[in-house]
DNA sequence: CGGCTTTGACCAGCGC
DNA sequence: GCGCTGGTCAAAGCCG
């Protein structure tokens, strides 16, 4: 990824924060820096200053680091040429890599939310859902994980509602919905065609509740996550 | 029996 | 308008 496109991305993330009705990354993403990773990927890492100013960003980082550490093979490094000795999340096999995926970055940024869902009744919502199933989308957040496990434990309870074989991939895409009442968060899980070891997880929407996890550590970590962007 | 997964059908969006 | 594709629905079956 060129520095120009990275600059455009950062600009778009900033705009997303100022105009929450637009499609894009979650606001927290504007507190992350991005480094190019291959042709299509970005590696996300916390800006040291921003992280100090925005505790929730630290919480996210800690959450990911702790979950990655739990999965093993966490490797934390610094990268001086990115300025200020910025902290990178450099994770190895079977750990939770947080990065934005190039393809979905474009998808996220190109989609706009057109209607405010909050003022619609249930019936109206159903009608709208039927009429514009794909047009109206919640904010999305996606990342790659190199893992043998398809569904990562993020502290929330999910129910699978569909599976689809998408074009040019050997592996089916699975669709999950949060089991909590009134919570419309969805996630898609698929394996990268070019590298089946990579799992692409895409979250859509925001949770309106705390994680329902019975493991204390994960629950604590996930609650940090929930505090600011779920 | 309730909650979950599977899976074929259906529908909307998009490109031609 | 038509065909393709992705996303969702919902019935059926499975499992604890």
Coordinates of C-alpha atoms (C1' of nucleotides) in Angstrom, one line a residue:
Chain A
X1 CA 0.0 0.0 0.0
X2 CA 1.3 3.3 -0.9
X3 CA 1.8 6.2 1.5
X4 CA -0.9 8.1 -0.5
X5 CA -3.5 5.4 0.0
X6 CA -2.6 5.1 3.7
X7 CA -3.0 8.9 4.0
X8 CA -6.4 8.6 2.3
X9 CA -7.4 5.8 4.7
X10 CA -6.3 7.8 7.7
X11 CA -8.3 10.7 6.4
X12 CA -11.3 8.6 5.9
X13 CA -11.1 7.2 9.4
X14 CA -10.9 10.7 10.7
X15 CA -14.0 11.6 8.7
X16 CA -15.8 8.5 10.0
X17 CA -15.2 9.8 13.6
X18 CA -16.7 13.2 12.7
X19 CA -19.6 11.8 10.7
X20 CA -20.8 8.7 12.5
X21 CA -23.7 8.1 10.1
X22 CA -21.2 7.2 7.4
X23 CA -20.0 3.8 6.7
X24 CA -16.5 2.9 7.8
X25 CA -14.4 1.6 10.6
X26 CA -15.3 1.9 14.2
X27 CA -14.2 5.2 15.7
X28 CA -11.5 3.5 17.7
X29 CA -9.7 2.9 14.4
X30 CA -8.9 6.5 14.2
X31 CA -6.7 6.1 17.2
X32 CA -4.6 3.5 15.5
X33 CA -1.8 3.9 13.1
X34 CA -1.5 1.7 10.1
X35 CA 1.5 0.2 8.5
X36 CA 1.5 -1.5 5.1
X37 CA 1.7 -5.2 5.1
X38 CA 2.0 -6.8 1.7
X39 CA -0.1 -5.5 -1.2
X40 CA -3.5 -5.7 0.4
X41 CA -3.1 -5.6 4.1
X42 CA -2.6 -3.1 6.8
X43 CA -1.1 -3.7 10.2
X44 CA -2.8 -1.8 12.9
X45 CA -0.9 -0.5 15.9
X46 CA -1.5 2.0 18.6
X47 CA 0.0 5.4 18.3
X48 CA 1.9 5.9 21.6
X49 CA 0.5 9.4 22.2
X50 CA -3.0 8.6 21.2
X51 CA -3.0 5.5 23.3
X52 CA -2.0 7.5 26.3
X53 CA -4.7 10.0 25.6
X54 CA -7.4 7.5 24.9
X55 CA -7.5 4.8 27.5
X56 CA -10.0 2.7 25.5
X57 CA -7.5 2.3 22.8
X58 CA -5.1 0.9 25.3
X59 CA -7.8 -1.5 26.5
X60 CA -8.4 -2.7 23.0
X61 CA -4.7 -3.3 22.6
X62 CA -4.5 -5.1 25.9
X63 CA -7.4 -7.2 25.0
X64 CA -5.9 -8.3 21.7
X65 CA -2.5 -8.8 23.3
X66 CA -3.9 -10.8 26.1
X67 CA -6.0 -13.0 23.8
X68 CA -3.0 -13.4 21.5
X69 CA -0.8 -14.3 24.5
X70 CA -3.4 -16.8 25.6
X71 CA -3.3 -18.3 22.1
X72 CA 0.5 -18.3 22.4
X73 CA 3.3 -17.1 20.1
X74 CA 2.8 -13.4 20.8
X75 CA 5.7 -11.3 19.7
X76 CA 5.7 -7.7 20.5
X77 CA 8.2 -5.4 18.7
X78 CA 8.9 -1.8 18.2
X79 CA 9.4 -0.1 14.8
X80 CA 11.5 3.0 14.9
X81 CA 11.1 4.0 11.3
X82 CA 7.4 4.5 11.8
X83 CA 8.2 7.3 14.2
X84 CA 8.3 7.6 17.9
X85 CA 9.2 4.0 18.5
X86 CA 5.6 3.0 17.8
X87 CA 4.4 -0.2 19.2
X88 CA 3.5 -2.9 16.7
X89 CA 1.4 -5.9 17.2
X90 CA 3.5 -8.5 15.5
X91 CA 1.9 -11.8 16.1
X92 CA 2.9 -15.2 14.8
X93 CA 1.0 -18.3 13.8
X94 CA -2.2 -19.1 15.8
X95 CA -2.4 -15.8 17.4
X96 CA -4.8 -12.9 17.0
X97 CA -3.5 -10.5 14.5
X98 CA -5.3 -7.2 14.4
X99 CA -5.1 -5.5 11.1
X100 CA -7.4 -4.0 8.6
X101 CA -7.9 -6.0 5.5
X102 CA -7.3 -4.1 2.3
X103 CA -10.3 -5.4 0.4
X104 CA -12.8 -4.7 3.1
X105 CA -11.2 -1.4 3.8
X106 CA -12.3 -0.3 0.4
X107 CA -15.7 -1.9 0.9
X108 CA -16.2 -0.3 4.2
X109 CA -15.2 3.1 3.0
X110 CA -17.3 2.9 -0.2
X111 CA -20.6 2.1 1.6
X112 CA -22.7 4.8 3.1
X113 CA -25.5 4.4 5.6
X114 CA -28.6 6.2 4.3
X115 CA -31.2 5.8 6.9
X116 CA -31.2 6.2 10.7
X117 CA -32.5 2.9 12.1
X118 CA -33.1 4.2 15.5
X119 CA -36.4 5.9 14.8
X120 CA -38.0 3.0 13.0
X121 CA -40.5 0.6 14.5
X122 CA -40.1 -3.2 14.4
X123 CA -42.5 -3.6 11.6
X124 CA -40.9 -0.8 9.6
X125 CA -37.5 -2.3 10.3
X126 CA -38.7 -5.6 9.0
X127 CA -40.0 -4.0 5.8
X128 CA -36.8 -2.0 5.4
X129 CA -34.8 -5.2 6.0
X130 CA -36.7 -6.9 3.2
X131 CA -36.6 -4.0 0.8
X132 CA -32.9 -3.1 1.3
X133 CA -31.2 -6.0 2.8
X134 CA -27.8 -5.1 1.6
X135 CA -28.0 -1.3 1.3
X136 CA -28.3 -0.5 4.9
X137 CA -25.2 -1.7 6.8
X138 CA -23.9 -1.2 10.2
X139 CA -20.3 -0.1 10.8
X140 CA -17.8 -2.9 10.2
X141 CA -14.6 -4.0 11.6
X142 CA -12.6 -6.8 10.1
X143 CA -9.3 -8.5 10.8
X144 CA -7.2 -11.4 9.7
X145 CA -6.2 -14.2 12.0
X146 CA -3.8 -17.0 11.3
X147 CA -5.5 -19.8 13.0
X148 CA -6.7 -23.4 12.7
X149 CA -9.9 -22.3 14.5
X150 CA -12.5 -20.6 12.4
X151 CA -14.5 -18.9 15.1
X152 CA -12.5 -16.9 17.6
X153 CA -13.7 -16.6 21.2
X154 CA -14.4 -12.9 21.6
X155 CA -16.6 -13.3 24.7
X156 CA -19.9 -13.0 22.9
X157 CA -22.3 -15.8 22.1
X158 CA -23.1 -16.3 18.4
X159 CA -25.6 -18.3 16.5
X160 CA -24.9 -19.4 13.0
X161 CA -27.6 -18.4 10.5
X162 CA -26.1 -19.2 7.2
X163 CA -23.3 -20.5 5.2
X164 CA -22.4 -19.7 1.6
X165 CA -19.7 -20.7 -0.8
X166 CA -18.6 -17.4 -2.3
X167 CA -17.0 -17.1 -5.8
X168 CA -13.4 -17.9 -6.3
X169 CA -13.0 -19.6 -2.9
X170 CA -12.9 -23.2 -1.9
X171 CA -13.9 -22.4 1.7
X172 CA -17.5 -21.4 2.6
X173 CA -18.3 -18.2 4.4
X174 CA -20.2 -18.5 7.6
X175 CA -22.7 -16.0 8.9
X176 CA -23.2 -15.5 12.6
X177 CA -25.6 -13.3 14.6
X178 CA -25.3 -12.3 18.3
X179 CA -27.7 -14.4 20.4
X180 CA -28.6 -11.5 22.7
X181 CA -32.1 -10.1 22.3
X182 CA -32.2 -6.7 20.6
X183 CA -28.6 -7.0 19.6
X184 CA -28.2 -7.0 15.8
X185 CA -24.5 -7.5 15.6
X186 CA -23.4 -9.9 13.0
X187 CA -20.1 -11.4 12.0
X188 CA -18.8 -13.2 8.9
X189 CA -16.1 -15.8 9.1
X190 CA -14.2 -17.0 6.0
X191 CA -10.8 -18.3 5.0
X192 CA -8.6 -16.5 2.7
X193 CA -8.5 -18.1 -0.7
X194 CA -4.8 -17.3 -1.2
X195 CA -3.9 -18.6 2.2
X196 CA -6.4 -21.0 3.9
X197 CA -4.5 -20.6 7.1
X198 CA -5.8 -17.1 7.4
X199 CA -9.2 -16.5 8.8
X200 CA -11.1 -13.3 7.9
X201 CA -13.5 -12.2 10.6
X202 CA -15.8 -9.3 9.9
X203 CA -17.9 -7.8 12.6
X204 CA -20.9 -5.7 11.6
X205 CA -22.7 -3.4 14.1
X206 CA -22.3 -2.7 17.8
X207 CA -23.2 -4.8 20.8
X208 CA -25.8 -3.2 23.1
X209 CA -24.7 -5.4 26.0
X210 CA -21.7 -6.8 27.8
X211 CA -20.0 -10.0 26.7
X212 CA -21.6 -13.2 28.0
X213 CA -18.4 -15.0 28.9
X214 CA -18.0 -17.4 31.8
X215 CA -14.2 -17.3 31.8
X216 CA -13.0 -14.5 34.1
X217 CA -10.0 -13.5 32.1
X218 CA -11.6 -13.4 28.8
X219 CA -14.7 -11.7 30.2
X220 CA -12.5 -9.0 31.7
X221 CA -10.6 -8.5 28.5
X222 CA -13.8 -8.5 26.5
X223 CA -15.4 -5.9 28.7
X224 CA -12.6 -3.5 27.9
X225 CA -13.4 -4.1 24.3
X226 CA -17.1 -3.6 24.9
X227 CA -16.6 -0.4 26.7
X228 CA -15.8 1.6 23.7
X229 CA -16.6 0.0 20.5
X230 CA -19.1 -2.9 20.9
Chain B
dC1 C1' -37.4 -29.7 24.8
dG2 C1' -34.8 -25.8 23.8
dG3 C1' -31.0 -24.1 21.4
dC4 C1' -28.1 -24.7 17.8
dT5 C1' -26.5 -26.0 13.0
dT6 C1' -27.3 -27.2 8.3
dT7 C1' -28.9 -26.3 3.9
dG8 C1' -31.8 -25.2 0.0
dA9 C1' -34.7 -21.5 -1.4
dC10 C1' -35.5 -16.8 -1.9
dC11 C1' -34.5 -12.0 -2.6
dA12 C1' -32.0 -7.6 -3.6
dG13 C1' -28.2 -5.4 -5.8
dC14 C1' -25.2 -5.0 -9.5
dG15 C1' -23.1 -5.5 -14.0
dC16 C1' -23.9 -6.3 -18.7
Chain C
dG1 C1' -34.4 -7.3 -18.7
dC2 C1' -31.5 -11.0 -17.4
dG3 C1' -28.2 -13.6 -15.0
dC4 C1' -24.9 -13.8 -11.4
dT5 C1' -23.7 -13.2 -6.7
dG6 C1' -23.9 -12.3 -1.8
dG7 C1' -26.9 -12.2 2.2
dT8 C1' -30.8 -13.9 4.8
dC9 C1' -34.7 -16.9 5.9
dA10 C1' -36.7 -20.8 7.8
dA11 C1' -37.7 -25.7 8.0
dA12 C1' -35.6 -29.8 9.3
dG13 C1' -32.5 -32.3 11.9
dC14 C1' -29.1 -32.8 15.6
dC15 C1' -27.5 -32.6 20.3
dG16 C1' -27.1 -32.1 25.2

